[in-house]
Amino acid sequence: MTATMSRRERAIATAELELGLADFWHDVDTNWGRNAGDYYAPEAVYASGRLLLEGREAIQGFYSWREGRGERVAVHAFSNFRAEFDGQGSATANWYMLLWAADGEAPRESEAPTRISRATETFRWDEAEQRWLCTRRELVNLFKGGAQLNFS
């Protein structure tokens, strides 16, 4: 990454981050998040409400735990993705997550989103893997409703 990115370079890097996020949520929604840990750096932190996961293994363990609880329907949508780059191989992204989720099999009754959250993520460029890895994801819940997942 150069100290000053051109508009085109920023657009490409932003698209790479956004594609990674889409791939991550697709895996979570359709594959129980079995590959979720791959999106994160080994030292990553995931924070959302009372949930605090430290390290790639802990993050992956959360998705394994969730799968073990049984059938669940979830749709994670995101919008307003925006990324800033420091020119040193790091980035910060902000976006909004809309989550519809309920235990049980599809189809579920439609309701307002279970949660709407503001997300802030930091990334580092991994030269060996030639891709961005999330080092921190923090979700701040702005709205909640419907069925809630108890993390305790």
mmCIF file with all atom_site columns, C-alpha atoms in Angstrom:
data_model
loop_
_atom_site.group_PDB
_atom_site.id
_atom_site.type_symbol
_atom_site.label_atom_id
_atom_site.label_alt_id
_atom_site.label_comp_id
_atom_site.label_asym_id
_atom_site.label_entity_id
_atom_site.label_seq_id
_atom_site.pdbx_PDB_ins_code
_atom_site.Cartn_x
_atom_site.Cartn_y
_atom_site.Cartn_z
_atom_site.occupancy
_atom_site.B_iso_or_equiv
_atom_site.pdbx_formal_charge
_atom_site.auth_seq_id
_atom_site.auth_comp_id
_atom_site.auth_asym_id
_atom_site.auth_atom_id
_atom_site.pdbx_PDB_model_num
ATOM 1   C CA . MET A 1 1   ? 0.000   0.000   0.000  1.00 0.00 ? 1   MET A CA 1
ATOM 2   C CA . THR A 1 2   ? 1.340   3.395   -0.898 1.00 0.00 ? 2   THR A CA 1
ATOM 3   C CA . ALA A 1 3   ? 1.175   6.364   1.444  1.00 0.00 ? 3   ALA A CA 1
ATOM 4   C CA . THR A 1 4   ? -1.392  7.995   -0.837 1.00 0.00 ? 4   THR A CA 1
ATOM 5   C CA . MET A 1 5   ? -3.864  5.799   -2.639 1.00 0.00 ? 5   MET A CA 1
ATOM 6   C CA . SER A 1 6   ? -5.428  6.899   -5.889 1.00 0.00 ? 6   SER A CA 1
ATOM 7   C CA . ARG A 1 7   ? -9.217  6.905   -6.111 1.00 0.00 ? 7   ARG A CA 1
ATOM 8   C CA . ARG A 1 8   ? -9.013  3.724   -8.204 1.00 0.00 ? 8   ARG A CA 1
ATOM 9   C CA . GLU A 1 9   ? -6.723  1.962   -5.688 1.00 0.00 ? 9   GLU A CA 1
ATOM 10  C CA . ARG A 1 10  ? -9.061  2.934   -2.842 1.00 0.00 ? 10  ARG A CA 1
ATOM 11  C CA . ALA A 1 11  ? -12.068 1.646   -4.798 1.00 0.00 ? 11  ALA A CA 1
ATOM 12  C CA . ILE A 1 12  ? -10.360 -1.700  -5.419 1.00 0.00 ? 12  ILE A CA 1
ATOM 13  C CA . ALA A 1 13  ? -9.242  -2.078  -1.799 1.00 0.00 ? 13  ALA A CA 1
ATOM 14  C CA . THR A 1 14  ? -12.732 -1.115  -0.554 1.00 0.00 ? 14  THR A CA 1
ATOM 15  C CA . ALA A 1 15  ? -14.295 -3.672  -2.909 1.00 0.00 ? 15  ALA A CA 1
ATOM 16  C CA . GLU A 1 16  ? -11.890 -6.348  -1.597 1.00 0.00 ? 16  GLU A CA 1
ATOM 17  C CA . LEU A 1 17  ? -12.934 -5.622  1.998  1.00 0.00 ? 17  LEU A CA 1
ATOM 18  C CA . GLU A 1 18  ? -16.627 -5.553  1.115  1.00 0.00 ? 18  GLU A CA 1
ATOM 19  C CA . LEU A 1 19  ? -16.351 -8.826  -0.821 1.00 0.00 ? 19  LEU A CA 1
ATOM 20  C CA . GLY A 1 20  ? -14.631 -10.419 2.171  1.00 0.00 ? 20  GLY A CA 1
ATOM 21  C CA . LEU A 1 21  ? -17.482 -9.272  4.401  1.00 0.00 ? 21  LEU A CA 1
ATOM 22  C CA . ALA A 1 22  ? -20.080 -10.663 1.991  1.00 0.00 ? 22  ALA A CA 1
ATOM 23  C CA . ASP A 1 23  ? -18.222 -13.987 1.860  1.00 0.00 ? 23  ASP A CA 1
ATOM 24  C CA . PHE A 1 24  ? -18.002 -14.071 5.664  1.00 0.00 ? 24  PHE A CA 1
ATOM 25  C CA . TRP A 1 25  ? -21.738 -13.516 6.245  1.00 0.00 ? 25  TRP A CA 1
ATOM 26  C CA . HIS A 1 26  ? -22.630 -15.925 3.449  1.00 0.00 ? 26  HIS A CA 1
ATOM 27  C CA . ASP A 1 27  ? -20.611 -18.607 5.237  1.00 0.00 ? 27  ASP A CA 1
ATOM 28  C CA . VAL A 1 28  ? -22.284 -17.761 8.559  1.00 0.00 ? 28  VAL A CA 1
ATOM 29  C CA . ASP A 1 29  ? -25.799 -17.828 7.070  1.00 0.00 ? 29  ASP A CA 1
ATOM 30  C CA . THR A 1 30  ? -25.455 -20.875 4.818  1.00 0.00 ? 30  THR A CA 1
ATOM 31  C CA . ASN A 1 31  ? -22.645 -22.954 6.344  1.00 0.00 ? 31  ASN A CA 1
ATOM 32  C CA . TRP A 1 32  ? -22.941 -22.340 10.097 1.00 0.00 ? 32  TRP A CA 1
ATOM 33  C CA . GLY A 1 33  ? -19.808 -20.167 9.959  1.00 0.00 ? 33  GLY A CA 1
ATOM 34  C CA . ARG A 1 34  ? -17.586 -23.211 9.590  1.00 0.00 ? 34  ARG A CA 1
ATOM 35  C CA . ASN A 1 35  ? -14.991 -21.025 7.823  1.00 0.00 ? 35  ASN A CA 1
ATOM 36  C CA . ALA A 1 36  ? -15.612 -17.862 9.841  1.00 0.00 ? 36  ALA A CA 1
ATOM 37  C CA . GLY A 1 37  ? -12.208 -17.913 11.546 1.00 0.00 ? 37  GLY A CA 1
ATOM 38  C CA . ASP A 1 38  ? -10.440 -17.642 8.194  1.00 0.00 ? 38  ASP A CA 1
ATOM 39  C CA . TYR A 1 39  ? -11.646 -14.049 7.862  1.00 0.00 ? 39  TYR A CA 1
ATOM 40  C CA . TYR A 1 40  ? -9.797  -12.973 11.023 1.00 0.00 ? 40  TYR A CA 1
ATOM 41  C CA . ALA A 1 41  ? -6.173  -12.449 11.996 1.00 0.00 ? 41  ALA A CA 1
ATOM 42  C CA . PRO A 1 42  ? -4.924  -14.878 14.687 1.00 0.00 ? 42  PRO A CA 1
ATOM 43  C CA . GLU A 1 43  ? -4.964  -12.061 17.282 1.00 0.00 ? 43  GLU A CA 1
ATOM 44  C CA . ALA A 1 44  ? -8.378  -10.672 16.273 1.00 0.00 ? 44  ALA A CA 1
ATOM 45  C CA . VAL A 1 45  ? -11.012 -9.429  18.696 1.00 0.00 ? 45  VAL A CA 1
ATOM 46  C CA . TYR A 1 46  ? -14.775 -9.641  18.146 1.00 0.00 ? 46  TYR A CA 1
ATOM 47  C CA . ALA A 1 47  ? -16.907 -7.506  20.472 1.00 0.00 ? 47  ALA A CA 1
ATOM 48  C CA . SER A 1 48  ? -20.689 -7.207  20.464 1.00 0.00 ? 48  SER A CA 1
ATOM 49  C CA . GLY A 1 49  ? -22.633 -6.261  23.579 1.00 0.00 ? 49  GLY A CA 1
ATOM 50  C CA . ARG A 1 50  ? -21.597 -8.672  26.349 1.00 0.00 ? 50  ARG A CA 1
ATOM 51  C CA . LEU A 1 51  ? -19.880 -10.956 23.841 1.00 0.00 ? 51  LEU A CA 1
ATOM 52  C CA . LEU A 1 52  ? -16.086 -10.580 23.728 1.00 0.00 ? 52  LEU A CA 1
ATOM 53  C CA . LEU A 1 53  ? -14.076 -13.116 21.748 1.00 0.00 ? 53  LEU A CA 1
ATOM 54  C CA . GLU A 1 54  ? -10.297 -12.859 21.665 1.00 0.00 ? 54  GLU A CA 1
ATOM 55  C CA . GLY A 1 55  ? -8.349  -14.724 19.007 1.00 0.00 ? 55  GLY A CA 1
ATOM 56  C CA . ARG A 1 56  ? -9.267  -16.544 15.821 1.00 0.00 ? 56  ARG A CA 1
ATOM 57  C CA . GLU A 1 57  ? -9.833  -19.828 17.679 1.00 0.00 ? 57  GLU A CA 1
ATOM 58  C CA . ALA A 1 58  ? -12.307 -18.239 20.112 1.00 0.00 ? 58  ALA A CA 1
ATOM 59  C CA . ILE A 1 59  ? -14.190 -16.620 17.236 1.00 0.00 ? 59  ILE A CA 1
ATOM 60  C CA . GLN A 1 60  ? -14.386 -19.925 15.363 1.00 0.00 ? 60  GLN A CA 1
ATOM 61  C CA . GLY A 1 61  ? -15.412 -21.649 18.600 1.00 0.00 ? 61  GLY A CA 1
ATOM 62  C CA . PHE A 1 62  ? -18.401 -19.327 18.910 1.00 0.00 ? 62  PHE A CA 1
ATOM 63  C CA . TYR A 1 63  ? -19.730 -20.444 15.522 1.00 0.00 ? 63  TYR A CA 1
ATOM 64  C CA . SER A 1 64  ? -19.144 -24.102 16.402 1.00 0.00 ? 64  SER A CA 1
ATOM 65  C CA . TRP A 1 65  ? -21.063 -23.548 19.656 1.00 0.00 ? 65  TRP A CA 1
ATOM 66  C CA . ARG A 1 66  ? -23.903 -21.904 17.738 1.00 0.00 ? 66  ARG A CA 1
ATOM 67  C CA . GLU A 1 67  ? -24.134 -24.816 15.294 1.00 0.00 ? 67  GLU A CA 1
ATOM 68  C CA . GLY A 1 68  ? -24.300 -27.252 18.203 1.00 0.00 ? 68  GLY A CA 1
ATOM 69  C CA . ARG A 1 69  ? -27.427 -25.547 19.565 1.00 0.00 ? 69  ARG A CA 1
ATOM 70  C CA . GLY A 1 70  ? -29.538 -26.793 16.652 1.00 0.00 ? 70  GLY A CA 1
ATOM 71  C CA . GLU A 1 71  ? -31.558 -25.443 13.767 1.00 0.00 ? 71  GLU A CA 1
ATOM 72  C CA . ARG A 1 72  ? -31.507 -21.701 13.206 1.00 0.00 ? 72  ARG A CA 1
ATOM 73  C CA . VAL A 1 73  ? -32.409 -19.406 10.362 1.00 0.00 ? 73  VAL A CA 1
ATOM 74  C CA . ALA A 1 74  ? -30.272 -16.283 10.030 1.00 0.00 ? 74  ALA A CA 1
ATOM 75  C CA . VAL A 1 75  ? -29.833 -13.555 7.465  1.00 0.00 ? 75  VAL A CA 1
ATOM 76  C CA . HIS A 1 76  ? -27.056 -11.018 8.019  1.00 0.00 ? 76  HIS A CA 1
ATOM 77  C CA . ALA A 1 77  ? -27.341 -8.044  5.678  1.00 0.00 ? 77  ALA A CA 1
ATOM 78  C CA . PHE A 1 78  ? -25.002 -5.066  5.652  1.00 0.00 ? 78  PHE A CA 1
ATOM 79  C CA . SER A 1 79  ? -25.146 -1.593  4.159  1.00 0.00 ? 79  SER A CA 1
ATOM 80  C CA . ASN A 1 80  ? -23.367 1.750   3.944  1.00 0.00 ? 80  ASN A CA 1
ATOM 81  C CA . PHE A 1 81  ? -19.922 0.133   3.818  1.00 0.00 ? 81  PHE A CA 1
ATOM 82  C CA . ARG A 1 82  ? -17.128 2.684   3.933  1.00 0.00 ? 82  ARG A CA 1
ATOM 83  C CA . ALA A 1 83  ? -13.389 2.141   4.344  1.00 0.00 ? 83  ALA A CA 1
ATOM 84  C CA . GLU A 1 84  ? -10.423 4.373   5.080  1.00 0.00 ? 84  GLU A CA 1
ATOM 85  C CA . PHE A 1 85  ? -6.813  3.338   4.509  1.00 0.00 ? 85  PHE A CA 1
ATOM 86  C CA . ASP A 1 86  ? -3.696  4.544   6.284  1.00 0.00 ? 86  ASP A CA 1
ATOM 87  C CA . GLY A 1 87  ? -1.271  3.762   3.459  1.00 0.00 ? 87  GLY A CA 1
ATOM 88  C CA . GLN A 1 88  ? 0.676   1.471   5.803  1.00 0.00 ? 88  GLN A CA 1
ATOM 89  C CA . GLY A 1 89  ? -1.318  -1.720  5.195  1.00 0.00 ? 89  GLY A CA 1
ATOM 90  C CA . SER A 1 90  ? -4.129  -1.028  7.664  1.00 0.00 ? 90  SER A CA 1
ATOM 91  C CA . ALA A 1 91  ? -7.742  -0.067  7.123  1.00 0.00 ? 91  ALA A CA 1
ATOM 92  C CA . THR A 1 92  ? -10.793 0.897   9.146  1.00 0.00 ? 92  THR A CA 1
ATOM 93  C CA . ALA A 1 93  ? -14.274 0.111   7.859  1.00 0.00 ? 93  ALA A CA 1
ATOM 94  C CA . ASN A 1 94  ? -17.680 1.214   9.093  1.00 0.00 ? 94  ASN A CA 1
ATOM 95  C CA . TRP A 1 95  ? -20.988 -0.318  8.082  1.00 0.00 ? 95  TRP A CA 1
ATOM 96  C CA . TYR A 1 96  ? -24.423 -1.273  9.416  1.00 0.00 ? 96  TYR A CA 1
ATOM 97  C CA . MET A 1 97  ? -25.614 -4.826  10.046 1.00 0.00 ? 97  MET A CA 1
ATOM 98  C CA . LEU A 1 98  ? -29.241 -5.859  9.847  1.00 0.00 ? 98  LEU A CA 1
ATOM 99  C CA . LEU A 1 99  ? -29.871 -9.272  11.359 1.00 0.00 ? 99  LEU A CA 1
ATOM 100 C CA . TRP A 1 100 ? -32.959 -11.432 11.089 1.00 0.00 ? 100 TRP A CA 1
ATOM 101 C CA . ALA A 1 101 ? -32.533 -14.611 13.128 1.00 0.00 ? 101 ALA A CA 1
ATOM 102 C CA . ALA A 1 102 ? -34.653 -17.168 14.926 1.00 0.00 ? 102 ALA A CA 1
ATOM 103 C CA . ASP A 1 103 ? -34.130 -20.664 16.269 1.00 0.00 ? 103 ASP A CA 1
ATOM 104 C CA . GLY A 1 104 ? -35.910 -23.435 14.375 1.00 0.00 ? 104 GLY A CA 1
ATOM 105 C CA . GLU A 1 105 ? -36.315 -24.446 10.745 1.00 0.00 ? 105 GLU A CA 1
ATOM 106 C CA . ALA A 1 106 ? -37.263 -22.245 7.795  1.00 0.00 ? 106 ALA A CA 1
ATOM 107 C CA . PRO A 1 107 ? -39.598 -20.719 7.006  1.00 0.00 ? 107 PRO A CA 1
ATOM 108 C CA . ARG A 1 108 ? -39.960 -18.453 10.033 1.00 0.00 ? 108 ARG A CA 1
ATOM 109 C CA . GLU A 1 109 ? -42.523 -15.720 10.597 1.00 0.00 ? 109 GLU A CA 1
ATOM 110 C CA . SER A 1 110 ? -41.215 -12.433 9.273  1.00 0.00 ? 110 SER A CA 1
ATOM 111 C CA . GLU A 1 111 ? -40.558 -9.714  11.838 1.00 0.00 ? 111 GLU A CA 1
ATOM 112 C CA . ALA A 1 112 ? -38.521 -6.561  12.162 1.00 0.00 ? 112 ALA A CA 1
ATOM 113 C CA . PRO A 1 113 ? -34.785 -7.240  12.236 1.00 0.00 ? 113 PRO A CA 1
ATOM 114 C CA . THR A 1 114 ? -33.600 -8.992  15.380 1.00 0.00 ? 114 THR A CA 1
ATOM 115 C CA . ARG A 1 115 ? -30.866 -6.395  15.555 1.00 0.00 ? 115 ARG A CA 1
ATOM 116 C CA . ILE A 1 116 ? -29.492 -3.360  13.739 1.00 0.00 ? 116 ILE A CA 1
ATOM 117 C CA . SER A 1 117 ? -25.901 -2.588  14.679 1.00 0.00 ? 117 SER A CA 1
ATOM 118 C CA . ARG A 1 118 ? -23.207 -0.119  13.723 1.00 0.00 ? 118 ARG A CA 1
ATOM 119 C CA . ALA A 1 119 ? -19.973 -1.956  12.960 1.00 0.00 ? 119 ALA A CA 1
ATOM 120 C CA . THR A 1 120 ? -16.423 -0.711  13.138 1.00 0.00 ? 120 THR A CA 1
ATOM 121 C CA . GLU A 1 121 ? -13.680 -3.021  11.900 1.00 0.00 ? 121 GLU A CA 1
ATOM 122 C CA . THR A 1 122 ? -9.948  -2.741  11.581 1.00 0.00 ? 122 THR A CA 1
ATOM 123 C CA . PHE A 1 123 ? -7.927  -4.739  9.078  1.00 0.00 ? 123 PHE A CA 1
ATOM 124 C CA . ARG A 1 124 ? -4.338  -5.413  8.191  1.00 0.00 ? 124 ARG A CA 1
ATOM 125 C CA . TRP A 1 125 ? -3.027  -6.473  4.839  1.00 0.00 ? 125 TRP A CA 1
ATOM 126 C CA . ASP A 1 126 ? -1.476  -9.934  5.105  1.00 0.00 ? 126 ASP A CA 1
ATOM 127 C CA . GLU A 1 127 ? 1.338   -10.055 2.579  1.00 0.00 ? 127 GLU A CA 1
ATOM 128 C CA . ALA A 1 128 ? 1.745   -13.845 2.776  1.00 0.00 ? 128 ALA A CA 1
ATOM 129 C CA . GLU A 1 129 ? -1.963  -14.518 2.125  1.00 0.00 ? 129 GLU A CA 1
ATOM 130 C CA . GLN A 1 130 ? -2.379  -11.508 -0.188 1.00 0.00 ? 130 GLN A CA 1
ATOM 131 C CA . ARG A 1 131 ? -5.635  -10.480 1.487  1.00 0.00 ? 131 ARG A CA 1
ATOM 132 C CA . TRP A 1 132 ? -7.111  -8.336  4.232  1.00 0.00 ? 132 TRP A CA 1
ATOM 133 C CA . LEU A 1 133 ? -7.570  -9.916  7.675  1.00 0.00 ? 133 LEU A CA 1
ATOM 134 C CA . CYS A 1 134 ? -9.896  -8.462  10.276 1.00 0.00 ? 134 CYS A CA 1
ATOM 135 C CA . THR A 1 135 ? -8.071  -7.566  13.491 1.00 0.00 ? 135 THR A CA 1
ATOM 136 C CA . ARG A 1 136 ? -11.073 -6.154  15.370 1.00 0.00 ? 136 ARG A CA 1
ATOM 137 C CA . ARG A 1 137 ? -14.821 -6.106  14.833 1.00 0.00 ? 137 ARG A CA 1
ATOM 138 C CA . GLU A 1 138 ? -17.005 -4.151  17.204 1.00 0.00 ? 138 GLU A CA 1
ATOM 139 C CA . LEU A 1 139 ? -20.772 -4.105  16.862 1.00 0.00 ? 139 LEU A CA 1
ATOM 140 C CA . VAL A 1 140 ? -22.769 -1.476  18.734 1.00 0.00 ? 140 VAL A CA 1
ATOM 141 C CA . ASN A 1 141 ? -26.425 -2.412  18.889 1.00 0.00 ? 141 ASN A CA 1
ATOM 142 C CA . LEU A 1 142 ? -28.665 0.478   17.861 1.00 0.00 ? 142 LEU A CA 1
ATOM 143 C CA . PHE A 1 143 ? -31.993 -1.373  17.639 1.00 0.00 ? 143 PHE A CA 1
ATOM 144 C CA . LYS A 1 144 ? -33.097 -4.779  18.866 1.00 0.00 ? 144 LYS A CA 1
ATOM 145 C CA . GLY A 1 145 ? -36.252 -6.828  18.579 1.00 0.00 ? 145 GLY A CA 1
ATOM 146 C CA . GLY A 1 146 ? -37.580 -10.275 17.852 1.00 0.00 ? 146 GLY A CA 1
ATOM 147 C CA . ALA A 1 147 ? -35.808 -13.335 19.238 1.00 0.00 ? 147 ALA A CA 1
ATOM 148 C CA . GLN A 1 148 ? -32.559 -12.603 21.046 1.00 0.00 ? 148 GLN A CA 1
ATOM 149 C CA . LEU A 1 149 ? -29.599 -14.967 21.355 1.00 0.00 ? 149 LEU A CA 1
ATOM 150 C CA . ASN A 1 150 ? -28.397 -15.319 24.937 1.00 0.00 ? 150 ASN A CA 1
ATOM 151 C CA . PHE A 1 151 ? -24.587 -15.337 25.102 1.00 0.00 ? 151 PHE A CA 1
ATOM 152 C CA . SER A 1 152 ? -24.366 -16.209 28.793 1.00 0.00 ? 152 SER A CA 1
#
